[in-house]
Coordinates of C-alpha atoms in Angstrom, one line a residue:
M1 CA 112.7 83.9 137.7
G2 CA 114.4 84.0 134.8
F3 CA 115.0 86.2 131.8
A4 CA 116.7 86.6 128.3
R5 CA 115.6 88.1 125.9
A6 CA 116.7 87.3 121.6
C7 CA 115.4 89.5 118.5
S8 CA 113.8 89.3 115.1
V9 CA 112.8 91.4 112.1
A10 CA 108.8 92.3 111.6
L11 CA 107.9 93.0 108.1
A12 CA 105.4 95.3 106.4
G13 CA 106.1 95.3 103.0
V14 CA 109.3 94.9 102.2
E15 CA 110.5 97.7 105.6
G16 CA 110.9 96.0 108.6
V17 CA 111.3 97.1 112.1
V18 CA 113.3 94.9 114.4
V19 CA 111.2 93.5 116.9
E20 CA 112.9 91.8 120.7
V21 CA 111.9 87.8 121.8
Q22 CA 111.1 88.4 125.8
A23 CA 111.2 85.2 127.9
D24 CA 109.9 85.6 131.5
L25 CA 109.7 82.1 134.0
E26 CA 108.3 82.5 137.1
P27 CA 107.1 79.8 139.8
G28 CA 103.6 78.5 139.0
V29 CA 101.0 76.7 137.1
A30 CA 102.9 75.6 133.8
A31 CA 101.5 77.8 130.9
F32 CA 102.8 79.3 128.3
T33 CA 101.4 82.8 127.1
L34 CA 102.4 84.6 124.3
V35 CA 101.9 88.8 123.8
G36 CA 102.3 91.7 121.6
L37 CA 99.9 91.7 118.5
P38 CA 100.7 87.9 116.7
D39 CA 98.5 86.9 114.3
K40 CA 97.4 83.3 113.6
S41 CA 100.0 81.7 112.6
L42 CA 102.9 83.8 115.1
V43 CA 100.8 82.1 117.9
E44 CA 100.3 78.7 116.7
S45 CA 104.2 78.6 117.8
R46 CA 103.7 77.4 121.1
D47 CA 103.1 74.4 120.2
R48 CA 106.0 74.1 117.2
V49 CA 108.3 76.0 119.9
R50 CA 107.8 73.8 122.6
A51 CA 108.1 70.5 120.3
A52 CA 110.8 71.6 118.7
V53 CA 112.6 72.9 122.1
V54 CA 112.2 69.1 123.5
N55 CA 112.4 67.1 120.4
S56 CA 116.1 68.9 120.3
G57 CA 117.7 67.1 123.0
A58 CA 116.1 70.0 125.8
E59 CA 114.0 70.3 128.6
W60 CA 111.0 72.1 128.5
P61 CA 110.6 74.1 131.8
Q62 CA 108.0 73.6 133.9
K63 CA 107.0 77.3 135.0
K64 CA 104.7 80.0 133.8
L65 CA 106.4 80.9 130.8
T66 CA 105.4 84.6 129.3
V67 CA 106.9 85.4 126.2
G68 CA 106.7 88.8 124.6
L69 CA 107.3 90.6 121.3
S70 CA 108.4 94.6 121.8
P71 CA 107.5 96.9 120.6
A72 CA 103.8 95.4 121.1
S73 CA 102.1 98.2 119.3
V74 CA 103.8 96.8 116.0
P75 CA 101.4 94.0 114.5
K76 CA 103.5 90.8 113.6
S77 CA 103.0 87.6 111.3
G78 CA 104.4 85.0 110.0
S79 CA 106.4 81.7 111.1
G80 CA 109.8 83.7 111.5
F81 CA 110.0 84.4 114.7
D82 CA 110.1 81.3 115.9
L83 CA 113.6 80.6 116.4
A84 CA 113.9 84.2 119.0
V85 CA 110.8 82.1 120.5
A86 CA 113.0 79.1 121.1
C87 CA 115.9 81.3 122.0
S88 CA 115.2 83.2 124.2
V89 CA 113.1 80.4 126.2
L90 CA 116.2 78.6 126.8
G91 CA 117.8 81.5 127.7
A92 CA 115.2 82.0 130.6
A93 CA 115.5 77.8 131.6
E94 CA 119.5 79.0 131.8
R95 CA 120.1 76.5 129.4
I96 CA 122.4 78.9 126.7
D97 CA 123.8 82.0 128.1
P98 CA 121.3 84.7 128.0
A99 CA 123.9 87.2 127.3
A100 CA 125.1 85.5 123.7
I101 CA 122.0 85.3 122.3
A102 CA 121.3 88.7 123.7
D103 CA 122.3 91.0 120.2
V104 CA 121.7 88.8 117.8
V105 CA 119.0 88.4 115.7
M106 CA 117.3 85.3 114.7
I107 CA 114.9 84.3 112.0
G108 CA 113.5 80.7 110.7
E109 CA 110.4 78.6 111.4
L110 CA 110.7 75.3 113.3
G111 CA 109.6 72.1 112.8
L112 CA 108.2 69.8 115.2
D113 CA 111.8 67.6 115.2
G114 CA 113.5 70.7 115.4
R115 CA 114.4 70.9 112.1
V116 CA 115.0 75.3 111.0
R117 CA 112.9 75.7 108.1
P118 CA 113.6 79.0 105.4
V119 CA 111.0 81.4 105.6
R120 CA 110.2 84.6 102.5
G121 CA 111.9 87.8 103.2
V122 CA 115.0 87.6 104.5
L123 CA 116.5 89.9 103.1
P124 CA 114.6 93.0 104.0
A125 CA 114.4 91.8 107.4
V126 CA 118.5 91.5 107.3
L127 CA 119.1 94.8 105.2
A128 CA 116.3 96.6 108.8
A129 CA 118.7 94.7 111.1
A130 CA 121.6 96.0 109.7
E131 CA 120.0 99.5 109.7
A132 CA 119.3 99.2 112.7
G133 CA 122.6 98.6 114.2
Y134 CA 122.6 94.8 114.3
R135 CA 126.0 92.7 113.2
Q136 CA 125.0 89.5 114.0
V137 CA 122.4 87.5 112.0
V138 CA 121.1 83.9 112.6
V139 CA 118.9 82.5 109.3
P140 CA 117.6 79.6 108.0
E141 CA 121.0 77.2 106.0
Q142 CA 119.5 77.2 102.6
T143 CA 118.5 81.2 103.2
A144 CA 121.8 82.1 104.2
G145 CA 123.1 83.1 100.8
E146 CA 120.2 85.4 100.3
A147 CA 120.6 87.2 104.4
A148 CA 125.3 87.2 103.5
L149 CA 124.6 90.2 100.3
V150 CA 124.2 92.8 103.1
P151 CA 127.5 94.8 104.3
G152 CA 128.5 94.3 107.2
V153 CA 126.4 91.1 109.0
S154 CA 128.0 87.8 110.5
V155 CA 125.5 85.9 109.3
L156 CA 125.3 82.6 110.9
G157 CA 123.2 79.8 108.3
V158 CA 121.7 76.4 110.6
R159 CA 120.2 73.8 110.0
S160 CA 118.2 72.9 113.4
L161 CA 118.1 73.9 116.7
R162 CA 120.8 71.6 117.9
Q163 CA 123.0 72.7 115.5
L164 CA 122.0 76.4 117.1
I165 CA 122.0 75.3 120.6
A166 CA 125.7 72.8 119.9
V167 CA 126.8 76.8 118.6
L168 CA 126.0 79.1 121.5
G169 CA 127.1 76.8 124.0
D170 CA 130.4 76.2 121.9
E171 CA 130.1 72.8 122.3
P172 CA 130.4 70.4 119.4
V173 CA 127.9 70.7 116.2
P174 CA 126.3 67.5 115.6
D175 CA 125.9 66.9 111.8
E176 CA 122.4 67.4 110.1
P177 CA 121.1 64.9 107.7
V178 CA 121.0 66.4 104.4
A179 CA 117.9 65.7 102.0
D180 CA 118.7 62.3 99.2
G181 CA 119.5 64.5 95.4
G182 CA 117.1 63.2 93.9
R183 CA 114.1 64.6 95.0
P184 CA 113.6 69.2 95.8
D185 CA 114.6 69.6 99.0
P186 CA 110.9 69.7 101.0
M187 CA 112.6 72.1 103.2
L188 CA 112.2 75.0 100.5
A189 CA 108.5 75.0 100.5
G190 CA 108.6 77.8 102.7
L191 CA 110.7 80.0 100.4
M192 CA 107.6 79.2 97.6
V193 CA 104.2 81.0 97.2
P194 CA 101.7 78.4 94.9
G195 CA 101.1 80.3 92.2
A196 CA 102.5 83.8 93.1
G197 CA 105.3 83.5 89.4
I198 CA 102.6 82.1 86.9
G199 CA 102.3 84.1 83.9
T200 CA 104.2 86.8 85.4
G201 CA 107.0 86.1 82.9
L202 CA 109.6 86.7 85.6
A203 CA 111.3 83.3 86.0
A204 CA 112.0 83.3 82.4
G205 CA 112.1 87.4 82.0
G206 CA 114.3 88.3 85.0
R207 CA 116.7 86.0 86.2
G208 CA 119.7 83.6 84.7
A209 CA 117.7 80.3 83.6
G210 CA 117.7 81.7 80.0
Q211 CA 118.9 84.7 78.3
P212 CA 115.6 86.4 76.4
P213 CA 114.2 86.6 73.6
D214 CA 117.0 88.1 71.2
L215 CA 115.9 91.4 68.5
T216 CA 117.4 89.8 65.8
D217 CA 113.8 87.9 65.6
V218 CA 112.2 90.7 64.7
V219 CA 111.8 91.4 60.6
G220 CA 111.6 95.0 59.8
Q221 CA 109.5 97.3 62.3
T222 CA 112.3 100.2 61.9
R223 CA 110.2 102.3 63.7
A224 CA 109.0 100.0 66.8
R225 CA 112.2 98.9 67.0
K226 CA 114.1 103.0 67.4
A227 CA 110.9 103.7 70.1
L228 CA 112.6 100.8 72.2
E229 CA 115.8 101.3 72.3
V230 CA 114.9 104.9 73.5
A231 CA 112.8 103.0 75.7
A232 CA 115.9 101.3 76.2
A233 CA 118.6 103.8 77.0
G234 CA 115.8 106.6 79.1
G235 CA 113.3 104.1 80.7
H236 CA 110.6 105.8 78.9
H237 CA 107.3 104.2 79.1
L238 CA 105.6 102.8 75.3
L239 CA 102.3 102.5 73.8
L240 CA 102.6 99.7 70.6
S241 CA 99.7 100.0 68.7
G242 CA 98.8 98.2 65.4
P243 CA 96.5 94.7 64.2
P244 CA 97.0 91.3 65.8
G245 CA 100.0 89.7 64.5
A246 CA 102.5 92.5 63.5
G247 CA 105.0 91.5 66.3
K248 CA 103.8 94.2 69.8
T249 CA 104.3 90.8 72.0
M250 CA 107.8 90.0 70.3
L251 CA 108.9 93.5 70.7
A252 CA 107.7 93.7 74.6
E253 CA 109.5 90.6 75.0
R254 CA 112.8 91.6 73.4
L255 CA 112.8 95.2 75.4
S256 CA 114.5 93.0 78.6
G257 CA 118.0 92.0 76.8
I258 CA 118.5 95.0 75.9
L259 CA 117.8 97.2 79.5
P260 CA 121.5 98.1 81.0
P261 CA 121.8 94.9 84.1
L262 CA 121.0 96.1 87.8
S263 CA 123.5 97.9 89.8
R264 CA 123.9 96.5 93.2
R265 CA 121.4 98.5 94.8
E266 CA 119.0 97.5 91.6
S267 CA 119.7 94.7 92.4
L268 CA 119.1 94.7 96.3
E269 CA 116.0 96.6 96.1
V270 CA 114.3 93.9 93.6
T271 CA 115.5 90.8 95.4
A272 CA 113.8 91.7 98.3
V273 CA 110.7 92.2 96.8
H274 CA 110.6 88.9 95.8
S275 CA 111.9 87.8 98.2
V276 CA 108.8 88.9 100.5
A277 CA 106.5 87.8 97.4
G278 CA 108.3 84.1 97.9
I279 CA 109.1 83.9 94.2
L280 CA 113.0 83.9 94.3
P281 CA 113.7 80.5 93.5
P282 CA 115.9 79.4 95.9
G283 CA 119.7 78.6 94.8
E284 CA 119.2 82.5 93.1
P285 CA 119.4 84.7 95.9
L286 CA 120.4 88.0 93.6
V287 CA 118.7 88.8 90.7
T288 CA 121.1 90.8 88.6
R289 CA 118.9 91.0 84.7
A290 CA 115.1 93.5 85.0
P291 CA 112.3 91.6 86.2
Y292 CA 109.9 91.1 83.3
C293 CA 106.0 91.3 84.4
A294 CA 103.4 90.5 82.1
P295 CA 100.4 89.6 83.7
H296 CA 96.3 88.5 82.2
H297 CA 93.8 91.3 80.8
S298 CA 91.8 89.5 83.5
A299 CA 93.8 91.1 86.5
T300 CA 92.1 93.2 89.5
M301 CA 93.6 96.5 90.6
Q302 CA 94.4 94.7 94.0
S303 CA 96.7 92.0 92.0
L304 CA 97.7 95.3 89.9
V305 CA 99.2 97.2 93.1
G306 CA 99.7 95.0 96.1
G307 CA 96.7 93.8 98.1
G308 CA 95.5 90.6 100.2
N309 CA 94.0 89.1 103.4
G310 CA 96.5 91.6 106.2
L311 CA 98.9 93.9 105.6
P312 CA 98.8 94.2 101.6
R313 CA 101.7 92.1 99.4
P314 CA 103.6 93.2 96.5
G315 CA 101.5 93.2 93.4
A316 CA 102.7 93.6 89.7
V317 CA 104.1 97.1 89.5
S318 CA 106.3 95.8 92.2
L319 CA 107.4 92.3 91.1
A320 CA 108.5 94.8 88.1
H321 CA 110.5 97.2 90.0
R322 CA 113.5 97.8 88.3
G323 CA 112.3 96.5 85.4
I324 CA 109.6 95.9 82.8
L325 CA 105.7 95.5 83.1
F326 CA 103.5 94.9 80.2
L327 CA 100.1 95.0 80.1
D328 CA 99.3 93.2 76.7
E329 CA 95.5 93.4 75.1
A330 CA 96.0 96.9 77.2
P331 CA 92.6 98.1 76.4
E332 CA 91.1 94.5 77.9
F333 CA 92.1 95.7 81.2
S334 CA 89.5 97.1 83.7
G335 CA 89.7 100.8 83.9
R336 CA 90.0 100.8 87.8
A337 CA 93.1 98.5 86.7
L338 CA 94.8 101.3 84.4
D339 CA 94.1 103.3 85.9
A340 CA 95.2 102.7 89.0
L341 CA 99.3 102.7 87.7
R342 CA 98.7 106.7 87.6
Q343 CA 100.7 107.0 91.1
P344 CA 103.5 104.3 90.1
L345 CA 103.9 106.4 86.9
E346 CA 104.9 110.0 88.8
S347 CA 106.1 108.6 92.0
G348 CA 108.0 105.4 91.1
H349 CA 106.6 103.5 94.7
V350 CA 102.5 102.5 95.5
V351 CA 100.6 103.2 98.8
V352 CA 98.5 100.9 100.0
A353 CA 96.6 101.5 102.3
R354 CA 93.7 98.5 104.0
A355 CA 92.0 98.1 107.0
A356 CA 95.9 96.8 108.6
G357 CA 97.6 98.9 108.1
V358 CA 99.1 100.6 105.0
V359 CA 102.1 100.1 103.7
R360 CA 104.7 102.2 101.3
L361 CA 105.8 99.9 98.2
P362 CA 108.5 100.8 95.3
A363 CA 106.9 100.3 92.1
G364 CA 109.7 101.5 89.7
F365 CA 109.1 100.3 86.5
L366 CA 109.2 101.1 82.6
L367 CA 105.3 100.3 81.1
V368 CA 105.1 98.8 77.9
L369 CA 101.5 98.7 77.1
A370 CA 100.5 97.0 74.1
A371 CA 96.4 97.7 71.9
N372 CA 95.1 96.9 68.7
P373 CA 93.1 99.9 67.1
C374 CA 89.0 98.3 67.8
P375 CA 88.0 95.4 68.8
C376 CA 88.2 92.6 65.7
G377 CA 91.5 94.4 65.5
R378 CA 91.5 95.5 61.3
H379 CA 90.2 98.9 61.8
T380 CA 93.7 100.2 60.2
L381 CA 94.4 97.7 57.6
T382 CA 93.4 98.3 53.9
G383 CA 90.5 96.2 52.6
A384 CA 90.4 94.2 56.2
G385 CA 86.8 94.2 56.5
C386 CA 86.6 96.0 59.6
E387 CA 82.6 95.8 60.2
C388 CA 83.2 97.4 64.0
P389 CA 80.9 100.9 63.6
P390 CA 83.2 104.3 64.5
S391 CA 80.8 104.3 67.9
A392 CA 82.7 101.2 68.5
V393 CA 86.0 102.1 68.0
R394 CA 86.3 105.2 70.0
R395 CA 84.7 103.5 72.8
Y396 CA 87.3 100.7 72.4
Q397 CA 90.5 103.3 71.9
A398 CA 88.7 105.5 74.7
R399 CA 89.6 102.4 76.9
L400 CA 93.4 103.8 78.1
S401 CA 92.5 107.2 79.8
G402 CA 93.3 110.6 78.5
P403 CA 94.9 111.0 82.2
L404 CA 97.2 107.5 81.2
L405 CA 97.7 108.1 78.2
D406 CA 99.9 111.4 79.4
R407 CA 102.0 109.6 80.9
V408 CA 103.3 107.2 78.5
D409 CA 106.2 109.4 76.6
L410 CA 106.9 107.1 73.2
R411 CA 103.6 106.1 70.9
V412 CA 103.7 103.7 67.8
E413 CA 101.8 102.8 64.9
V414 CA 102.9 98.9 65.0
E415 CA 103.0 98.4 61.0
P416 CA 102.2 95.1 59.4
V417 CA 105.0 92.8 58.2
G418 CA 105.5 92.9 54.5
R419 CA 106.1 89.8 52.4
A420 CA 109.4 90.8 51.7
D421 CA 110.1 91.3 55.5
L422 CA 108.7 88.4 56.6
M423 CA 110.8 86.1 53.7
G424 CA 114.3 87.0 54.7
S425 CA 114.7 89.3 51.6
G426 CA 114.2 92.6 53.5
G427 CA 117.6 91.6 55.9
R428 CA 117.9 91.5 59.0
G429 CA 118.1 94.5 62.1
E430 CA 120.7 95.1 64.6
S431 CA 121.5 92.3 67.2
S432 CA 119.8 93.3 71.0
A433 CA 123.9 93.2 72.2
E434 CA 124.6 95.6 69.2
V435 CA 121.1 97.6 70.6
A436 CA 122.5 97.0 74.1
A437 CA 126.1 98.0 73.5
R438 CA 124.4 101.5 72.5
V439 CA 122.3 102.2 75.6
R440 CA 124.9 101.2 78.3
A441 CA 126.4 104.3 76.5
A442 CA 123.2 106.6 76.6
R443 CA 123.6 106.0 80.2
A444 CA 126.5 106.0 80.6
R445 CA 125.7 109.7 79.6
A446 CA 123.4 110.3 81.0
V447 CA 124.6 109.1 84.9
E448 CA 127.7 111.5 84.2
R449 CA 125.0 114.5 83.1
L450 CA 122.8 113.9 86.6
A451 CA 125.8 113.6 88.9
G452 CA 125.2 114.3 92.3
T453 CA 121.7 114.4 92.1
R454 CA 119.1 111.8 92.6
W455 CA 118.0 110.9 88.7
T456 CA 119.6 108.3 86.8
A457 CA 118.3 108.2 84.2
N458 CA 116.4 110.7 81.4
S459 CA 113.1 109.5 82.7
Q460 CA 113.7 110.7 86.6
V461 CA 114.5 114.5 85.1
P462 CA 111.9 117.4 86.6
G463 CA 110.6 119.2 84.0
H464 CA 111.8 122.4 85.8
E465 CA 115.5 121.3 85.8
L466 CA 115.2 120.5 82.0
R467 CA 114.1 124.4 81.0
T468 CA 116.3 126.1 83.7
R469 CA 120.0 123.9 83.5
L470 CA 119.8 121.6 81.0
T471 CA 118.2 123.3 78.4
A472 CA 118.1 122.1 74.8
A473 CA 120.0 124.3 71.5
P474 CA 118.3 128.1 70.8
G475 CA 115.5 127.7 68.6
A476 CA 115.0 123.5 68.7
L477 CA 112.2 124.2 70.3
M478 CA 110.2 126.2 68.6
A479 CA 108.0 122.5 67.0
A480 CA 106.9 121.8 70.2
E481 CA 105.5 125.5 70.9
R482 CA 103.6 125.8 67.9
D483 CA 102.5 122.0 69.2
M484 CA 101.4 123.4 72.2
E485 CA 99.5 126.1 70.8
R486 CA 97.5 123.6 69.1
G487 CA 96.4 121.2 71.4
L488 CA 99.1 118.6 70.3
L489 CA 100.6 118.6 73.3
T490 CA 100.1 119.6 77.8
A491 CA 102.6 120.8 80.2
R492 CA 103.4 117.2 81.3
G493 CA 104.0 116.2 77.4
L494 CA 106.1 119.4 77.2
D495 CA 108.3 117.7 80.2
R496 CA 108.3 114.2 78.6
V497 CA 109.4 115.4 75.1
L498 CA 112.1 117.1 76.3
R499 CA 113.3 114.4 78.7
V500 CA 112.9 112.1 74.7
A501 CA 115.2 114.7 73.3
W502 CA 117.7 114.2 75.7
T503 CA 118.0 110.3 75.3
V504 CA 117.7 110.9 71.5
A505 CA 121.1 112.9 71.8
D506 CA 122.6 110.6 74.0
L507 CA 122.0 108.1 72.0
R508 CA 123.9 109.8 69.2
A509 CA 126.6 111.2 71.8
A510 CA 125.7 114.7 71.5
D511 CA 126.1 117.6 74.4
R512 CA 122.6 118.7 74.4
P513 CA 119.0 118.1 72.1
D514 CA 119.0 119.9 68.8
A515 CA 115.6 120.9 66.4
S516 CA 116.5 117.7 64.8
D517 CA 116.7 115.5 68.4
I518 CA 112.7 117.7 69.1
A519 CA 111.5 116.6 66.0
V520 CA 112.3 112.8 66.6
A521 CA 110.6 113.3 70.4
L522 CA 107.7 114.9 69.1
E523 CA 106.8 112.2 66.7
L524 CA 107.8 109.9 69.1
R525 CA 105.1 111.3 71.4
T526 CA 102.2 112.6 69.0
G527 CA 102.7 109.4 67.3
I528 CA 102.2 111.7 63.8
H529 CA 104.9 110.9 61.4
R530 CA 107.0 113.3 60.3
G531 CA 109.9 111.5 59.0
A532 CA 112.0 112.1 61.5
L533 CA 112.4 109.2 62.8
L534 CA 113.6 107.5 60.2
K535 CA 116.0 109.8 59.6
A536 CA 117.8 109.0 63.1
G537 CA 119.4 106.5 61.7
A538 CA 116.6 103.4 63.6
S539 CA 118.5 100.5 63.7

């Protein structure tokens, strides 16, 4: 009787559990049994592994073979267990030393010819292995760069099972042919889910292929540009309302260009989500810029918060983690989809419960909403001929519910661009680089002030801290208190005004907010023009 074990990782969302793959050989009729809650793609690994072992020059044991995936109570899915199954079988057959693979985590799919194909979710799988104390990982060669992002782990990238057998047996490593340089590598097809990134803007906005558009392209819109700067500096959610053609989408697309680059920890979080979702491009193992996700208004609730067959997959709110979620034509989204955003807006994560299990996915994003004033869009334009009855206008604006809007810190009316601005006589505004420099300085001030806490941006600070420890200047809150008494502000709204005021103070390098900063925050919060925003020195 022969026995051997190797290790692999089962993923549930972006969290992983190390699975021990055990192989047991006993005398009897040749058979291959796989146990331990495998799904359909994992059950099919029996035929893939057998063919891969034989075509790699090794002998398949003609005995009763049982492969167990432990812990047996955890559901396992996907083809990433193939490599661990093959090595545990070869260890039980004494083709390789069982001790050499006992504490090695192996992730990869096997082709029938023995080639090792890459799979999605390598980064979160290696992170889970490292947290469990494992220090040796074998992955497909194409994803070795992604696995190497995890510190303290020795990564071996292999191209075929034949190469891995040689390395484990201390034998000469055979050369494997590389794909023809004139066409895409077919081995990389397993990393991308067809259609997963279409329409999200992730390829253009969240990665190094092409710079985001510049703010100098925007003419006029002084008030909206200032709101964009405040949103980027403090991580505040933003509502842009105005007639069609005023530049709402144009402004939202330029927000990613003034956000600070992701920290190392944030980059790993974003890369892990994108790797699981199958939208991480080959050759770009690390996402360094804030992602930009812009789903169409026909998106379902499941596509926004996560879902799918079996265990839920990341939705738009998770793909926009540490970045921007832009909902253009926000009132056209279904009410259920919009209200499903309430929980992640408050908590920074989303819990998706399905029949196959419950998954907790990261969802700390900056929400940007764009809305027209009425169905035809001409309600606020003088002499534009809006024919929408008042009841239709009220119904349209009510599609953005009060509880959702209460979670949006900044509300700005985007005015139509005048002829003078459009023809260039009004002058150009600041570039994204100039605004981004002020944003980085403001973020640095906030990080220094919040050192020793779990918060890194003003939008994350709880109201209790703002009212007790991080207080505004004496008498600064008088205007906000009056608005609260008049019913213009809720208790949550007051806390959000304080957060925005701290961001405005950070942008002007002040020690704490004064009455002018509160006035700017109130104008941005309520959308009522009070003149404070323009006096604050908008860019």
